[in-house]
Coordinates of C-alpha atoms in Angstrom, one line a residue:
M1 CA 247.7 92.1 113.4
S2 CA 249.7 93.9 116.0
K3 CA 248.7 94.4 119.6
G4 CA 248.3 98.1 118.9
D5 CA 245.8 97.5 116.1
K6 CA 243.8 95.1 118.3
R7 CA 243.5 97.8 121.0
R8 CA 242.3 100.4 118.5
K9 CA 239.7 98.1 117.1
K10 CA 238.4 97.3 120.6
K11 CA 238.1 100.9 121.5
K12 CA 236.2 101.7 118.3
Y13 CA 233.2 99.4 119.2
R14 CA 232.8 100.4 122.9
V15 CA 229.3 101.6 123.9
R16 CA 229.1 104.9 125.8
Y17 CA 226.2 104.3 128.2
D18 CA 226.7 107.7 129.8
R19 CA 225.9 109.4 126.5
V20 CA 222.8 107.2 125.8
F21 CA 221.4 108.1 129.3
A22 CA 222.0 111.8 128.6
V23 CA 220.1 111.6 125.4
L24 CA 217.2 109.8 126.9
L25 CA 217.1 112.3 129.8
A26 CA 216.9 115.2 127.3
L27 CA 214.1 113.5 125.4
I28 CA 212.1 113.0 128.6
V29 CA 212.5 116.7 129.6
L30 CA 211.4 117.7 126.1
V31 CA 208.2 115.5 126.3
V32 CA 207.4 117.0 129.7
V33 CA 207.8 120.6 128.4
I34 CA 205.6 119.9 125.4
T35 CA 202.9 118.2 127.5
S36 CA 202.8 121.1 129.9
C37 CA 202.4 123.6 127.0
V38 CA 199.6 121.6 125.5
K39 CA 197.8 121.5 128.9
G40 CA 198.3 125.2 129.4
I41 CA 196.7 126.0 126.0
L42 CA 193.8 123.7 126.6
K43 CA 193.2 125.2 130.1
K44 CA 193.0 128.7 128.6
G45 CA 190.0 127.5 126.5
D46 CA 191.7 127.8 123.1
N47 CA 190.3 124.4 122.1
P48 CA 186.5 124.9 121.1
E49 CA 185.7 121.4 122.3
D50 CA 187.2 121.9 125.8
T51 CA 185.5 119.6 128.3
S52 CA 186.2 118.7 131.9
V53 CA 185.6 115.1 132.6
S54 CA 184.9 113.5 136.0
D55 CA 183.9 109.9 136.9
T56 CA 180.2 110.7 137.1
E57 CA 179.3 113.7 134.9
T58 CA 180.4 116.1 132.2
T59 CA 180.0 119.9 132.7
T60 CA 179.7 122.0 129.6
T61 CA 179.7 125.7 129.7
I62 CA 177.3 127.4 127.2
P63 CA 178.2 130.9 126.1
E64 CA 175.7 133.4 127.3
E65 CA 174.6 134.5 123.8
I66 CA 173.5 130.9 123.0
A67 CA 171.5 130.5 126.2
T68 CA 169.6 133.7 125.6
T69 CA 166.0 133.2 124.3
T70 CA 165.4 134.7 120.9
E71 CA 161.9 136.1 120.2
Q72 CA 159.7 135.1 117.3
V73 CA 161.3 131.7 116.5
T74 CA 159.6 128.4 117.3
T75 CA 162.3 125.8 117.3
T76 CA 164.2 123.5 119.7
T77 CA 167.9 123.3 119.0
E78 CA 169.9 120.4 120.5
S79 CA 173.7 120.7 121.1
T80 CA 175.5 117.5 122.2
T81 CA 179.0 117.3 123.6
T82 CA 180.6 113.9 123.9
T83 CA 183.5 112.7 126.1
Q84 CA 184.9 109.3 126.8
T85 CA 182.1 108.1 129.0
T86 CA 179.5 110.9 129.5
T87 CA 177.2 112.9 127.1
T88 CA 175.6 116.2 128.0
T89 CA 172.6 117.5 126.0
T90 CA 171.6 121.1 126.2
E91 CA 168.2 122.3 124.8
T92 CA 167.4 125.9 123.9
T93 CA 163.7 126.6 123.3
T94 CA 162.5 129.8 121.7
T95 CA 159.2 131.3 120.5
T96 CA 157.9 132.2 117.1
T97 CA 154.8 134.0 115.7
T98 CA 153.1 132.2 112.8
T99 CA 150.3 133.5 110.6
I100 CA 147.9 130.9 109.3
T101 CA 145.6 131.7 106.5
T102 CA 142.3 129.7 106.5
K103 CA 140.7 129.1 103.1
K104 CA 137.3 130.8 102.9
E105 CA 134.3 128.6 102.3
P106 CA 133.0 129.2 98.8
L107 CA 129.5 130.6 98.4
P108 CA 126.7 128.6 96.8
D109 CA 125.3 129.8 93.5
G110 CA 123.0 132.7 93.8
Y111 CA 124.6 134.0 97.1
T112 CA 126.6 137.1 97.9
E113 CA 128.2 138.6 101.0
I114 CA 127.3 141.5 103.1
P115 CA 129.4 143.0 106.0
M116 CA 127.9 142.7 109.4
N117 CA 129.1 144.9 112.3
H118 CA 130.3 142.8 115.2
E119 CA 127.8 144.6 117.6
K120 CA 124.9 143.0 115.7
I121 CA 125.6 139.6 117.4
Y122 CA 123.8 141.2 120.4
S123 CA 120.5 141.9 118.4
G124 CA 117.8 139.8 116.9
N125 CA 115.0 137.4 117.7
L126 CA 117.4 134.5 118.5
I127 CA 119.6 136.2 121.1
T128 CA 120.0 134.1 124.2
V129 CA 119.9 136.0 127.5
N130 CA 120.4 134.0 130.7
G131 CA 122.8 133.6 133.6
N132 CA 125.7 133.2 131.3
N133 CA 124.9 135.7 128.6
I134 CA 124.1 139.3 129.6
Y135 CA 121.9 141.5 127.5
H136 CA 123.7 144.6 126.1
F137 CA 120.6 146.7 125.5
P138 CA 121.7 147.5 121.9
E139 CA 120.0 150.4 120.1
E140 CA 117.5 149.5 117.3
D141 CA 117.2 145.9 118.6
T142 CA 113.5 146.4 119.6
E143 CA 110.8 148.9 119.5
I144 CA 109.3 148.7 123.0
V145 CA 105.6 149.9 123.2
T146 CA 102.8 149.4 125.7
L147 CA 100.6 146.4 125.0
Y148 CA 97.5 148.3 126.1
D149 CA 97.8 150.7 123.1
H150 CA 98.4 147.9 120.6
I151 CA 96.3 145.0 121.8
S152 CA 93.5 143.3 120.0
S153 CA 91.4 143.7 123.2
Q154 CA 88.4 141.7 121.8
Y155 CA 90.5 138.5 121.9
Y156 CA 92.6 138.8 125.1
G157 CA 93.5 141.2 127.9
V158 CA 96.4 143.0 129.6
S159 CA 96.8 143.4 133.4
D160 CA 97.7 147.2 133.3
F161 CA 98.7 150.1 131.2
V162 CA 102.5 149.5 131.8
V163 CA 103.1 146.0 130.4
S164 CA 105.2 146.5 127.3
L165 CA 106.7 144.3 124.5
D166 CA 108.5 144.7 121.2
E167 CA 106.1 146.0 118.5
E168 CA 106.8 143.0 116.2
V169 CA 106.1 140.6 119.1
I170 CA 102.7 142.2 119.8
E171 CA 101.7 141.9 116.1
H172 CA 102.2 138.1 116.1
L173 CA 100.7 137.8 119.6
N174 CA 97.5 139.5 118.4
E175 CA 97.4 136.9 115.5
L176 CA 97.8 134.0 118.0
M177 CA 95.2 135.2 120.4
E178 CA 92.7 136.0 117.7
A179 CA 93.1 132.4 116.3
F180 CA 92.7 131.0 119.8
A181 CA 89.6 133.1 120.6
E182 CA 87.9 132.2 117.3
S183 CA 88.8 128.5 117.7
Q184 CA 87.8 128.0 121.3
Y185 CA 85.3 130.9 121.8
N186 CA 87.3 132.1 124.8
T187 CA 88.9 135.4 125.7
D188 CA 90.1 134.6 129.3
I189 CA 93.9 135.0 128.5
V190 CA 95.5 138.0 130.1
V191 CA 99.2 139.1 129.6
I192 CA 100.5 139.9 133.1
G193 CA 104.1 140.7 132.5
G194 CA 106.5 141.6 129.7
Y195 CA 109.5 143.9 129.1
R196 CA 111.7 144.8 132.0
S197 CA 114.3 147.7 132.0
A198 CA 117.6 147.3 133.8
E199 CA 116.3 149.5 136.7
D200 CA 113.1 147.4 137.0
Q201 CA 115.0 144.1 137.1
S202 CA 117.5 145.5 139.6
Q203 CA 114.7 146.6 141.9
R204 CA 113.0 143.2 141.7
Y205 CA 116.3 141.5 142.5
N206 CA 117.0 143.8 145.5
D207 CA 113.5 143.3 146.8
G208 CA 113.8 139.5 146.6
I209 CA 111.1 139.2 144.0
S210 CA 113.4 137.8 141.4
G211 CA 116.6 135.8 141.8
V212 CA 118.0 137.1 138.5
M213 CA 120.4 140.1 138.5
S214 CA 119.8 143.0 136.2
G215 CA 121.2 142.4 132.7
F216 CA 120.7 138.6 132.8
S217 CA 116.9 138.5 132.4
D218 CA 115.3 137.4 129.2
Y219 CA 112.5 139.9 129.8
H220 CA 115.0 142.6 128.9
T221 CA 114.6 141.6 125.2
G222 CA 110.9 142.6 125.1
R223 CA 110.2 139.2 123.5
S224 CA 109.3 137.2 126.6
F225 CA 106.0 137.6 128.5
D226 CA 103.8 135.9 131.1
M227 CA 100.2 134.9 130.7
G228 CA 97.4 134.3 133.2
V229 CA 93.9 132.9 133.0
F230 CA 91.1 135.2 134.3
P231 CA 87.7 133.7 133.5
Q232 CA 85.0 136.3 133.0
D233 CA 82.6 134.4 135.1
G234 CA 84.8 135.0 138.2
S235 CA 85.3 131.3 138.8
G236 CA 89.0 131.7 139.5
S237 CA 92.3 132.8 138.1
G238 CA 95.9 131.8 137.9
Y239 CA 99.0 131.4 135.8
Y240 CA 98.4 130.0 132.3
S241 CA 98.7 126.2 132.0
P242 CA 98.1 124.2 128.8
T243 CA 95.1 122.3 130.1
G244 CA 91.6 122.0 128.8
I245 CA 90.8 124.5 126.0
Y246 CA 93.9 126.5 126.8
A247 CA 96.1 123.6 125.5
W248 CA 95.2 125.0 122.1
I249 CA 97.7 127.9 122.6
D250 CA 100.5 125.5 123.5
E251 CA 99.8 123.3 120.5
H252 CA 99.7 126.2 118.0
A253 CA 102.0 128.9 119.4
A254 CA 104.9 127.7 117.2
D255 CA 102.9 128.5 114.1
Y256 CA 103.0 132.1 115.1
G257 CA 106.7 132.2 116.1
F258 CA 106.3 131.5 119.9
V259 CA 107.8 128.8 122.2
V260 CA 107.7 128.1 125.9
R261 CA 110.8 129.9 127.2
Y262 CA 111.4 127.6 130.2
P263 CA 110.0 124.2 129.4
E264 CA 109.9 121.2 131.8
G265 CA 113.1 119.2 131.9
K266 CA 115.3 121.9 130.4
E267 CA 116.4 123.5 133.7
F268 CA 120.0 122.4 133.1
Y269 CA 120.2 124.5 130.0
T270 CA 118.1 127.5 131.0
N271 CA 119.3 127.8 134.6
E272 CA 115.7 128.7 135.4
R273 CA 112.8 126.8 137.0
A274 CA 110.3 125.3 134.5
R275 CA 107.1 127.3 134.1
T276 CA 104.3 127.1 131.6
Q277 CA 103.2 130.7 131.6
T278 CA 106.3 132.3 130.1
Y279 CA 106.4 132.4 126.3
R280 CA 109.1 133.8 124.0
Y281 CA 109.0 135.0 120.5
V282 CA 111.7 133.5 118.2
G283 CA 110.0 133.6 114.9
V284 CA 109.2 131.0 112.2
P285 CA 110.7 128.6 111.3
H286 CA 112.8 128.4 114.5
S287 CA 109.7 128.0 116.7
T288 CA 108.5 125.1 114.5
Y289 CA 111.8 123.2 114.7
M290 CA 112.1 123.7 118.5
K291 CA 108.6 122.5 119.0
Q292 CA 109.0 119.4 116.8
N293 CA 112.3 118.5 118.4
N294 CA 111.5 119.4 122.0
L295 CA 114.4 121.9 122.2
C296 CA 114.7 125.0 124.5
L297 CA 116.2 128.1 123.1
E298 CA 119.7 127.4 124.5
E299 CA 119.8 123.9 122.9
Y300 CA 118.6 125.2 119.6
I301 CA 121.2 127.9 119.3
E302 CA 124.0 125.5 120.2
K303 CA 122.7 123.0 117.6
L304 CA 122.8 125.6 114.8
K305 CA 126.5 126.1 115.1
S306 CA 127.1 122.8 113.3
Y307 CA 125.2 124.1 110.1
T308 CA 127.0 126.2 107.5
I309 CA 125.9 128.0 104.4
N310 CA 126.8 125.0 102.2
K311 CA 125.3 122.5 104.7
P312 CA 122.3 124.3 106.2
L313 CA 119.5 123.0 108.4
E314 CA 116.3 122.5 106.3
I315 CA 113.1 123.2 108.1
S316 CA 109.6 122.7 106.8
S317 CA 106.9 124.9 108.4
G318 CA 103.4 124.7 106.9
T319 CA 103.8 124.8 103.2
S320 CA 107.1 126.8 103.4
L321 CA 110.7 125.5 103.3
Y322 CA 113.6 127.3 105.1
K323 CA 117.3 126.9 105.2
V324 CA 119.1 128.0 108.4
Y325 CA 122.8 128.3 109.0
Y326 CA 125.4 129.8 111.3
V327 CA 128.2 132.2 110.6
G328 CA 130.8 132.8 113.3
A329 CA 131.7 136.4 114.0
G330 CA 135.4 137.2 113.4
D331 CA 137.8 139.1 115.7
G332 CA 137.5 142.3 113.7
T333 CA 134.7 144.9 113.5
L334 CA 133.1 143.4 110.4
T335 CA 132.1 139.9 109.4
D336 CA 131.2 138.9 105.9
V337 CA 127.9 137.0 106.0
G338 CA 126.6 135.1 103.0
I339 CA 123.0 135.9 102.0
P340 CA 120.8 134.8 99.0
L341 CA 120.0 137.1 96.0
G342 CA 116.3 137.5 95.3
S343 CA 115.1 135.5 98.3
D344 CA 113.6 136.5 101.7
Y345 CA 116.0 136.1 104.6
E346 CA 116.6 137.2 108.2
V347 CA 119.8 137.6 110.1
S348 CA 119.9 137.5 113.9
G349 CA 122.8 137.5 116.4
N350 CA 122.9 134.8 119.1
N351 CA 124.3 137.1 121.8
Q352 CA 127.4 135.0 122.0
D353 CA 129.7 134.6 119.0
G354 CA 128.0 134.8 115.7
F355 CA 125.0 135.2 113.3
I356 CA 122.1 132.9 112.4
I357 CA 120.6 133.3 108.9
S358 CA 117.3 131.9 107.9
V359 CA 116.4 131.8 104.2
K360 CA 112.9 131.2 102.9
V361 CA 113.3 128.9 99.9
R362 CA 109.6 128.6 99.1

């Protein structure tokens, strides 16, 4: 091999570092340009998972249309965005309206339904009027008449010509007093107070005679009355008390549909002081059950709410058997009330929220 050939061979394998450096530099510039472009695109929000990360927290921007509450939907939607070290959870709560249909209780054999107007809950012998339940003075609830014109005067008396009661109440009061007079040979009982109009009660309240405001007195119903004892021999007089021969009235009043309106020990329920002279007509069999179980009217009405047409309260009164149950009044103007076919029954409102039905079985 000649010297010239050796020189050409040596030149052929010589590395050009200046060209390598130029290529590397060009690659670096290209990487920087690409990286900048990518960052610019991400910064403009083109990436739907764009997230800014700090050492302590991740901030996620929620589009306004997602953050807006949508009506009539009841759901809670969770949207979670995850970064290298931090997770942010966003909750969106909205509201819905759901209609629930309640299955109607089937009627027992031999029963049908009648529509009852909502206003009827304010009428009947079992309405409860007290400091919590105002009397609405509904039409056709009672027939108020003067006791003097309807009394069986040979058996008991009345204090004046003004004292009035519901006509049905007077009918049963006459029966009670006749039985008392014939049993005890006594006619000393005198009815000294009864029905009060709204104006009368307002006057009593303003004069300080009564602590009950107009509208909240049970005397408005025409079913409550006060009794006194006025011996004919002039030996003395006073409010009725179940002592001596007069205890007969208290023992038998329930047989005629009457109960003590404000019994001893029931002040918590009645919000009235206890007194022995005030009686109230509720009707049989309710009076029987209240007497037997030492219940005031408020307690009895509350207890009845747990009895239904398929699981009624059974009450024996004398030789008769009754079934009593409660039907809650609906939100509408009419409530379907189950009643028996071919049997005697009575429907009364409770002056609160429903109806009480009493059925005479035998």
